[in-house]
mmCIF file of C-alpha atoms in Angstrom:
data_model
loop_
_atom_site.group_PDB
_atom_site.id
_atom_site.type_symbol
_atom_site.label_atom_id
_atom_site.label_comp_id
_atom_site.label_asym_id
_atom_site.label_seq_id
_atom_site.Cartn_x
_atom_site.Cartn_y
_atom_site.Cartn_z
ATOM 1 C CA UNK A 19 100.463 105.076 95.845
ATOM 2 C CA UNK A 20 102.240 106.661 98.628
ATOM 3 C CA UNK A 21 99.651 108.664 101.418
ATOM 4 C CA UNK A 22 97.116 109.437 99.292
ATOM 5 C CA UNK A 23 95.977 105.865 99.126
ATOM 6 C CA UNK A 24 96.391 105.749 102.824
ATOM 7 C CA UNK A 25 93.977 108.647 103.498
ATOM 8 C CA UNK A 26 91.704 107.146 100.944
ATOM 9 C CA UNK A 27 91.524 103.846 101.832
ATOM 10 C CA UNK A 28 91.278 105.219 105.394
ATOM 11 C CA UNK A 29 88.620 107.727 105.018
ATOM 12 C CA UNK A 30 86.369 104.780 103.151
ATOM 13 C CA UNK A 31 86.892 102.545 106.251
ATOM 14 C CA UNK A 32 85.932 105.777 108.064
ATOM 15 C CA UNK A 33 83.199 106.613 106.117
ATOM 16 C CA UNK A 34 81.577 102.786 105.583
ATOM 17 C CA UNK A 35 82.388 102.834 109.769
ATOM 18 C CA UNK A 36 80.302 106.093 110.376
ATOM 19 C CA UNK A 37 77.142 104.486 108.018
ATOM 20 C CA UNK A 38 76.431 101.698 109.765
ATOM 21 C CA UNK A 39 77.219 103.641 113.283
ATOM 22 C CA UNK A 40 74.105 105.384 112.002
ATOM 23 C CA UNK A 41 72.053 102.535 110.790
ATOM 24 C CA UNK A 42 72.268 101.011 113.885
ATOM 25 C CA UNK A 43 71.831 104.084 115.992
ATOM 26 C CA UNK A 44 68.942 105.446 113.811
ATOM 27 C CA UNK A 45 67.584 102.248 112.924
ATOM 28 C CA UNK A 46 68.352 103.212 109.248
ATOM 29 C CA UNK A 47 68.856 100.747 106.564
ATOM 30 C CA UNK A 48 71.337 102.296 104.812
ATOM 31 C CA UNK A 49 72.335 98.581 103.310
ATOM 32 C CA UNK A 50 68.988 99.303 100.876
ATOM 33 C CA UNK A 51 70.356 102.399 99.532
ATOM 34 C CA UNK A 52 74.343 101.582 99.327
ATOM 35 C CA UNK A 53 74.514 98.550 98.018
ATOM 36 C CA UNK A 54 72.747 99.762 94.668
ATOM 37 C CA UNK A 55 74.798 102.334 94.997
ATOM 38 C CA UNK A 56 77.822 101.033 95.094
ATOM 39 C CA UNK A 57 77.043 98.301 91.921
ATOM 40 C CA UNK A 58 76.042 101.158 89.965
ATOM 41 C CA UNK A 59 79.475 103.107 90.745
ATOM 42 C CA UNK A 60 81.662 99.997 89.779
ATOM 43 C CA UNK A 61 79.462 99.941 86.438
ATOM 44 C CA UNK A 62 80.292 103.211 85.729
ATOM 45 C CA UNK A 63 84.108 102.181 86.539
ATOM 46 C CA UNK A 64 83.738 99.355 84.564
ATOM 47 C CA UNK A 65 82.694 101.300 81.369
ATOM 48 C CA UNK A 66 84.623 104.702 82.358
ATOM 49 C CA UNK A 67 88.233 103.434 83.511
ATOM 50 C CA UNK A 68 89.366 101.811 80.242
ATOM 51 C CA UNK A 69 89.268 105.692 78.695
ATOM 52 C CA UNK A 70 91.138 107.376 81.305
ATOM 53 C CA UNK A 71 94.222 105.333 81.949
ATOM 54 C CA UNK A 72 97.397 106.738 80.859
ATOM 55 C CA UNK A 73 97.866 106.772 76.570
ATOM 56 C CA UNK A 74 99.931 103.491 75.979
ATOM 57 C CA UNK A 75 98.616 101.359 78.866
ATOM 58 C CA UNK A 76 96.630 98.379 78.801
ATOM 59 C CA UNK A 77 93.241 97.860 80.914
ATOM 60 C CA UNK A 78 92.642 94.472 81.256
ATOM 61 C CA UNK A 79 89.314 93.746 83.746
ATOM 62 C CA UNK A 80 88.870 90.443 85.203
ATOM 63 C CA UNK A 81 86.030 89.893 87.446
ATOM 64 C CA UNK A 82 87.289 85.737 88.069
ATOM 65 C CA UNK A 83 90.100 84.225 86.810
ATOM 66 C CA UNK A 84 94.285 84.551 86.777
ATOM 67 C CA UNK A 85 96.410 85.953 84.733
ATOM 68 C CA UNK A 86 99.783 84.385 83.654
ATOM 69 C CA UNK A 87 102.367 85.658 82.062
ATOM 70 C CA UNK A 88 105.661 83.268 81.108
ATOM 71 C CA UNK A 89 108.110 82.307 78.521
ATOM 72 C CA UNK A 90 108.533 84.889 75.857
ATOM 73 C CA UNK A 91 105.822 88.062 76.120
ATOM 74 C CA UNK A 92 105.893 91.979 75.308
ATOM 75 C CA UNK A 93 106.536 93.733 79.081
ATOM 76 C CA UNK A 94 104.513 97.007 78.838
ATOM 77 C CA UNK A 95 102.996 99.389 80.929
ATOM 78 C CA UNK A 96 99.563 97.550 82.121
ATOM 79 C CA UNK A 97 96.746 98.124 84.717
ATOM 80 C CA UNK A 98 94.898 94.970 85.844
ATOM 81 C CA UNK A 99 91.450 95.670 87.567
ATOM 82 C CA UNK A 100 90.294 92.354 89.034
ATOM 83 C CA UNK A 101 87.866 90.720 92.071
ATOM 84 C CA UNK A 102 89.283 87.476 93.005
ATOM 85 C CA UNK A 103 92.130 86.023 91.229
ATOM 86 C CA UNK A 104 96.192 85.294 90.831
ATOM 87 C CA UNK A 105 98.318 87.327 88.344
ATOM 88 C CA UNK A 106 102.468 85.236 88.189
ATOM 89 C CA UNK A 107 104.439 87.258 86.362
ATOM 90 C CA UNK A 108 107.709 85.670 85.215
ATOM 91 C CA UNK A 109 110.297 88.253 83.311
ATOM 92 C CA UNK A 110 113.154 86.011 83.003
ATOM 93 C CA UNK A 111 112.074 86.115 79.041
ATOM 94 C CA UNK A 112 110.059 88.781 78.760
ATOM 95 C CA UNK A 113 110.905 91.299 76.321
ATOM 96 C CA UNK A 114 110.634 94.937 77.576
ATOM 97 C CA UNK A 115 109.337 97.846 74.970
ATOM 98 C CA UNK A 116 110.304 100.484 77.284
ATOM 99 C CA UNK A 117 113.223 100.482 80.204
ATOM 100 C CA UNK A 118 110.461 101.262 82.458
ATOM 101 C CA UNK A 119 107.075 99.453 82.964
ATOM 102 C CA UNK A 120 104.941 99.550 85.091
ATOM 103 C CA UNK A 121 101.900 97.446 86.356
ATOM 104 C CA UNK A 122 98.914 98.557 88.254
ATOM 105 C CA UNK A 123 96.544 96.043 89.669
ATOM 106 C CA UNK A 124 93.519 96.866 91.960
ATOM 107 C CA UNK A 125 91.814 93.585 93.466
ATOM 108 C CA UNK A 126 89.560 92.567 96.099
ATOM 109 C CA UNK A 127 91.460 88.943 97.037
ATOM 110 C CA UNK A 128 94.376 87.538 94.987
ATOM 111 C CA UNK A 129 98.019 86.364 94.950
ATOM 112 C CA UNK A 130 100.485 88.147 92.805
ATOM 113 C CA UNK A 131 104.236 85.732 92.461
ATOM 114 C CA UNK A 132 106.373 87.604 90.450
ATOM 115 C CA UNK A 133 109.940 86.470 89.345
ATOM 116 C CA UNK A 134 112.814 88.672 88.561
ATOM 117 C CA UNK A 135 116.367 88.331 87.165
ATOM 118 C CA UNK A 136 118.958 89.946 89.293
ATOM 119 C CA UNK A 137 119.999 92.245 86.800
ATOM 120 C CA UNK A 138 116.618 93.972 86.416
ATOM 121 C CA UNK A 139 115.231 96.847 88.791
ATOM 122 C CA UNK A 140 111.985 96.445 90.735
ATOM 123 C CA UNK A 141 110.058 98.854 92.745
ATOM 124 C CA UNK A 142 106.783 97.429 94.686
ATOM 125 C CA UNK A 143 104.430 99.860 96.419
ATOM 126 C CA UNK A 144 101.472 97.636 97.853
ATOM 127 C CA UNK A 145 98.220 98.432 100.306
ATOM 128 C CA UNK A 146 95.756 96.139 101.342
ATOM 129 C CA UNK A 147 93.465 95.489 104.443
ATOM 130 C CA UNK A 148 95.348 92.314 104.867
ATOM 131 C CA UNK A 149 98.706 91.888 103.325
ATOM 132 C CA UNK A 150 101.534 88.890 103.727
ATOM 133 C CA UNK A 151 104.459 89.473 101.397
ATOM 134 C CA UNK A 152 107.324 87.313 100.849
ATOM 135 C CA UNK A 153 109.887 89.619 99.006
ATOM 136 C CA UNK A 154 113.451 87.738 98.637
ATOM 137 C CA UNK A 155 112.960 85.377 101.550
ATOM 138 C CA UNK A 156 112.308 87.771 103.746
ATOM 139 C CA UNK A 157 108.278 88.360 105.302
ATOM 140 C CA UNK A 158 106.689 91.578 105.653
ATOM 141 C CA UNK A 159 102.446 92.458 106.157
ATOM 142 C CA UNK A 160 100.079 92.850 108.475
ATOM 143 C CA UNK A 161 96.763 94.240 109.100
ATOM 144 C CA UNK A 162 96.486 97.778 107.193
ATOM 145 C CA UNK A 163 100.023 97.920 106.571
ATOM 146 C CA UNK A 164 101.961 99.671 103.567
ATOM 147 C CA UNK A 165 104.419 97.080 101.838
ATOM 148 C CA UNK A 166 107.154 98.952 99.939
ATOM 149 C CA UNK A 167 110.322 97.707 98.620
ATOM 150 C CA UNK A 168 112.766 98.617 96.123
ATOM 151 C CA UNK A 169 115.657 96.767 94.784
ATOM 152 C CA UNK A 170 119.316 98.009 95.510
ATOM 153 C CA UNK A 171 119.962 98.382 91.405
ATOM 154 C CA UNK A 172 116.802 99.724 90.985
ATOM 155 C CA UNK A 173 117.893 103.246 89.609
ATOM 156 C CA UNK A 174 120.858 101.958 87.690
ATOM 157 C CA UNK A 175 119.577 98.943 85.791
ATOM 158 C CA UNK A 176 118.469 99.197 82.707
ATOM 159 C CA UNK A 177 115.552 97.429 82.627
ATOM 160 C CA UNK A 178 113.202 98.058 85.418
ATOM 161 C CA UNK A 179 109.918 97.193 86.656
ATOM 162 C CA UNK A 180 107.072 99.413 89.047
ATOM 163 C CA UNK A 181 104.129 97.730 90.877
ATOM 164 C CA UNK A 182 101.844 99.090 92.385
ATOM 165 C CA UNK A 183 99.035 97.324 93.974
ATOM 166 C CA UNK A 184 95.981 97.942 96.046
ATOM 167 C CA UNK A 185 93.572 95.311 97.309
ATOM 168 C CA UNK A 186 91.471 94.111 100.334
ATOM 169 C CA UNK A 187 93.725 90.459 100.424
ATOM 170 C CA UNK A 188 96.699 90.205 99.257
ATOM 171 C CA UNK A 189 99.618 87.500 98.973
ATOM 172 C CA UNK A 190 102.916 89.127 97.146
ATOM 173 C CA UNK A 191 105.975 86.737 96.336
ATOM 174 C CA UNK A 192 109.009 88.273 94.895
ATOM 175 C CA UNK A 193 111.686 85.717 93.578
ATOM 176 C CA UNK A 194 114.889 87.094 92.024
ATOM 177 C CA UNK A 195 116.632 84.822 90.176
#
């Protein structure tokens, strides 16, 4: 998630900017042949994405809800697709299968608090439309702004976690403990 997403998530803007330039211009109604469009690309998504994630990694899809993990649970490499909802993540207990996880999540609107022992590693790579992020006390966001942060024992721990997230809204709290 480094510039690719940014020229993605740029040339959509772009693109979605230069339709309705059009519609409006041409007195088009592009909304009529779009919007179809677009629900019949997120089907395909929907029914497509769960076979070409990475061997290994969980797909979960949640169209409403959260998603909480705490106490003791199995820390593995996940991808979370989701439209409006809060994943809390707490790996003070969590067991971890691998020395490296990481989680993907892609989300329209949604809070993601995540809490951290010292002694583990975390990378965060984050993109959004609108992001606030509160990452060890210390705020970062904006409109259209990448949030990226990575711990200073990051490489030498030996547990350690990667996120990265895309969505339209987004509220990120980090919390080492």
């Amino acid at each position: 998630m480094k510039k690719q997403t940014q020229i993605l998530l740029g040339s959509v803007l772009i693109g979605f900017g230069f339709l309705i330039l059009m519609s409006n211009l041409l007195d088009i109604d592009f909304g009529a042949i779009c919007w179809p469009s677009f629900l019949i690309l997120v089907g395909i998504l929907i029914i497509v994405r769960p076979r070409i994630a990475p061997e290994g990694t969980d797909v979960r899809m949640l169209f409403f809800g959260d998603l909480r993990r705490s106490g003791e649970w199995d820390a593995k490499d996940e991808e979370i697709w989701s439209f409006v909802g809060d994943v809390d993540l707490d790996f003070t207990q969590a067991n971890f299968l691998e020395d490296e996880v990481t989680f993907k999540l892609y989300r329209f609107v949604g809070d993601l608090d995540i809490i951290v022992p010292k002694d583990i590693g975390i990378s965060i790579s984050s993109m959004g439309f609108v992001t606030e992020a509160r990452l060890e006390g210390k705020k970062r966001g904006g409109l259209v702004t990448p949030v990226r942060y990575t711990s200073e024992n990051f490489e030498s721990a030996a547990k350690r976690i990667r996120l990265e997230m895309i969505s339209f809204v987004a509220d990120l709290k980090v919390i080492r403990v």
